[in-house]
PDB file of C-alpha atoms in Angstrom:
ATOM      1  CA  UNK N   5     -42.150-157.680  47.480  1.00  0.00           C
ATOM      2  CA  UNK N   6     -43.208-156.085  44.217  1.00  0.00           C
ATOM      3  CA  UNK N   7     -40.500-154.181  42.359  1.00  0.00           C
ATOM      4  CA  UNK N   8     -42.705-152.978  39.519  1.00  0.00           C
ATOM      5  CA  UNK N   9     -45.858-153.452  37.474  1.00  0.00           C
ATOM      6  CA  UNK N  10     -45.959-152.322  33.866  1.00  0.00           C
ATOM      7  CA  UNK N  11     -48.434-152.392  31.009  1.00  0.00           C
ATOM      8  CA  UNK N  12     -46.315-153.287  27.993  1.00  0.00           C
ATOM      9  CA  UNK N  13     -45.992-151.348  24.770  1.00  0.00           C
ATOM     10  CA  UNK N  14     -44.662-152.775  21.484  1.00  0.00           C
ATOM     11  CA  UNK N  15     -41.419-150.847  22.139  1.00  0.00           C
ATOM     12  CA  UNK N  16     -40.955-152.700  25.466  1.00  0.00           C
ATOM     13  CA  UNK N  17     -41.145-156.013  23.631  1.00  0.00           C
ATOM     14  CA  UNK N  18     -38.956-155.084  20.658  1.00  0.00           C
ATOM     15  CA  UNK N  19     -36.256-152.903  22.253  1.00  0.00           C
ATOM     16  CA  UNK N  20     -36.128-154.013  25.882  1.00  0.00           C
ATOM     17  CA  UNK N  21     -38.234-153.367  28.934  1.00  0.00           C
ATOM     18  CA  UNK N  22     -37.376-149.999  30.505  1.00  0.00           C
ATOM     19  CA  UNK N  23     -38.404-150.173  34.149  1.00  0.00           C
ATOM     20  CA  UNK N  24     -41.115-147.696  35.176  1.00  0.00           C
ATOM     21  CA  UNK N  25     -40.026-144.577  37.112  1.00  0.00           C
ATOM     22  CA  UNK N  26     -41.890-145.735  40.236  1.00  0.00           C
ATOM     23  CA  UNK N  27     -40.015-149.080  40.410  1.00  0.00           C
ATOM     24  CA  UNK N  28     -38.754-150.104  43.848  1.00  0.00           C
ATOM     25  CA  UNK N  29     -35.093-150.297  42.758  1.00  0.00           C
ATOM     26  CA  UNK N  30     -33.916-150.754  46.355  1.00  0.00           C
ATOM     27  CA  UNK N  31     -34.918-154.419  45.973  1.00  0.00           C
ATOM     28  CA  UNK N  32     -32.396-154.893  43.145  1.00  0.00           C
ATOM     29  CA  UNK N  33     -28.711-155.379  43.894  1.00  0.00           C
ATOM     30  CA  UNK N  34     -26.607-152.238  43.384  1.00  0.00           C
ATOM     31  CA  UNK N  35     -24.829-152.318  40.034  1.00  0.00           C
ATOM     32  CA  UNK N  36     -22.681-150.407  37.590  1.00  0.00           C
ATOM     33  CA  UNK N  37     -23.177-151.520  34.001  1.00  0.00           C
ATOM     34  CA  UNK N  38     -25.109-154.803  34.064  1.00  0.00           C
ATOM     35  CA  UNK N  39     -26.474-157.155  36.720  1.00  0.00           C
ATOM     36  CA  UNK N  40     -27.895-160.641  36.143  1.00  0.00           C
ATOM     37  CA  UNK N  41     -31.223-161.455  37.800  1.00  0.00           C
ATOM     38  CA  UNK N  42     -32.194-165.122  38.105  1.00  0.00           C
ATOM     39  CA  UNK N  43     -35.960-165.076  37.552  1.00  0.00           C
ATOM     40  CA  UNK N  44     -38.817-167.568  37.598  1.00  0.00           C
ATOM     41  CA  UNK N  45     -41.288-166.665  34.854  1.00  0.00           C
ATOM     42  CA  UNK N  46     -44.998-167.526  34.987  1.00  0.00           C
ATOM     43  CA  UNK N  47     -47.214-167.306  31.927  1.00  0.00           C
ATOM     44  CA  UNK N  48     -50.675-165.726  31.976  1.00  0.00           C
ATOM     45  CA  UNK N  49     -52.061-169.211  32.687  1.00  0.00           C
ATOM     46  CA  UNK N  50     -49.890-169.429  35.822  1.00  0.00           C
ATOM     47  CA  UNK N  51     -47.546-172.048  34.366  1.00  0.00           C
ATOM     48  CA  UNK N  52     -43.890-171.417  35.248  1.00  0.00           C
ATOM     49  CA  UNK N  53     -41.139-172.003  32.702  1.00  0.00           C
ATOM     50  CA  UNK N  54     -39.190-175.186  33.399  1.00  0.00           C
ATOM     51  CA  UNK N  55     -36.007-173.331  34.453  1.00  0.00           C
ATOM     52  CA  UNK N  56     -35.309-169.869  35.870  1.00  0.00           C
ATOM     53  CA  UNK N  57     -34.310-167.313  33.233  1.00  0.00           C
ATOM     54  CA  UNK N  58     -31.346-164.979  33.682  1.00  0.00           C
ATOM     55  CA  UNK N  59     -32.361-161.435  32.799  1.00  0.00           C
ATOM     56  CA  UNK N  60     -29.680-158.808  32.250  1.00  0.00           C
ATOM     57  CA  UNK N  61     -30.594-155.467  33.776  1.00  0.00           C
ATOM     58  CA  UNK N  62     -28.551-152.541  32.495  1.00  0.00           C
ATOM     59  CA  UNK N  63     -28.889-148.786  32.305  1.00  0.00           C
ATOM     60  CA  UNK N  64     -30.365-147.244  29.158  1.00  0.00           C
ATOM     61  CA  UNK N  65     -30.623-143.458  28.934  1.00  0.00           C
ATOM     62  CA  UNK N  66     -30.154-143.278  32.705  1.00  0.00           C
ATOM     63  CA  UNK N  67     -32.960-145.772  33.478  1.00  0.00           C
ATOM     64  CA  UNK N  68     -32.669-149.494  34.261  1.00  0.00           C
ATOM     65  CA  UNK N  69     -33.846-151.783  31.455  1.00  0.00           C
ATOM     66  CA  UNK N  70     -34.195-155.538  30.907  1.00  0.00           C
ATOM     67  CA  UNK N  71     -32.440-156.727  27.745  1.00  0.00           C
ATOM     68  CA  UNK N  72     -30.845-160.169  27.337  1.00  0.00           C
ATOM     69  CA  UNK N  73     -33.195-162.794  28.724  1.00  0.00           C
ATOM     70  CA  UNK N  74     -36.148-160.417  28.390  1.00  0.00           C
ATOM     71  CA  UNK N  75     -36.376-161.005  24.624  1.00  0.00           C
ATOM     72  CA  UNK N  76     -36.518-164.778  25.148  1.00  0.00           C
ATOM     73  CA  UNK N  77     -39.282-164.368  27.744  1.00  0.00           C
ATOM     74  CA  UNK N  78     -41.280-162.102  25.413  1.00  0.00           C
ATOM     75  CA  UNK N  79     -41.070-164.653  22.594  1.00  0.00           C
ATOM     76  CA  UNK N  80     -41.715-167.736  24.733  1.00  0.00           C
ATOM     77  CA  UNK N  81     -44.676-166.302  26.621  1.00  0.00           C
ATOM     78  CA  UNK N  82     -45.972-164.538  23.476  1.00  0.00           C
ATOM     79  CA  UNK N  83     -46.127-161.059  24.991  1.00  0.00           C
ATOM     80  CA  UNK N  84     -47.965-158.320  23.127  1.00  0.00           C
ATOM     81  CA  UNK N  85     -48.679-154.658  23.723  1.00  0.00           C
ATOM     82  CA  UNK N  86     -51.220-154.234  26.506  1.00  0.00           C
ATOM     83  CA  UNK N  87     -50.071-157.279  28.511  1.00  0.00           C
ATOM     84  CA  UNK N  88     -49.118-156.526  32.112  1.00  0.00           C
ATOM     85  CA  UNK N  89     -45.884-157.692  33.736  1.00  0.00           C
ATOM     86  CA  UNK N  90     -45.406-157.936  37.503  1.00  0.00           C
ATOM     87  CA  UNK N  91     -41.845-158.296  38.818  1.00  0.00           C
ATOM     88  CA  UNK N  92     -41.196-159.344  42.429  1.00  0.00           C
ATOM     89  CA  UNK N  93     -38.318-160.117  44.732  1.00  0.00           C
ATOM     90  CA  UNK N  94     -39.007-163.653  45.874  1.00  0.00           C
ATOM     91  CA  UNK N  95     -36.440-166.204  47.011  1.00  0.00           C
ATOM     92  CA  UNK N  96     -37.573-169.641  45.864  1.00  0.00           C
ATOM     93  CA  UNK N  97     -36.829-172.519  43.528  1.00  0.00           C
ATOM     94  CA  UNK N  98     -33.254-171.435  42.840  1.00  0.00           C
ATOM     95  CA  UNK N  99     -34.078-167.849  41.855  1.00  0.00           C
ATOM     96  CA  UNK N 100     -34.289-164.484  43.588  1.00  0.00           C
ATOM     97  CA  UNK N 101     -37.032-162.945  41.456  1.00  0.00           C
ATOM     98  CA  UNK N 102     -40.393-163.864  39.949  1.00  0.00           C
ATOM     99  CA  UNK N 103     -42.135-162.402  36.920  1.00  0.00           C
ATOM    100  CA  UNK N 104     -45.855-162.893  36.370  1.00  0.00           C
ATOM    101  CA  UNK N 105     -47.647-162.020  33.156  1.00  0.00           C
ATOM    102  CA  UNK N 106     -51.290-161.073  32.745  1.00  0.00           C
ATOM    103  CA  UNK N 107     -52.616-161.183  29.187  1.00  0.00           C
ATOM    104  CA  UNK N 108     -54.464-158.160  27.815  1.00  0.00           C
ATOM    105  CA  UNK N 109     -56.774-160.404  25.803  1.00  0.00           C
TER     106      UNK N 109
END
């Protein structure tokens, strides 16, 4: 099930991905502080990274945000402003979540 879809801005890539207000947060585990989300990441070409990535989700200014792990994904996949990220709950291949990227270009 989809948790969120977001068109990225340069701020999302540089400072952390703040989840959109319409995110389906009920699909995330309840947490205080930080929760780790084991995630399979697929590039715009549909190629998954070799291993699941652990993304830290914490609260920033009262809203959940991806920080540690997110920066590595942004660099590896080569994310830029305008790209679209889809984040799903999906139990497979040793992870609970899947992130798909669609390139703006």
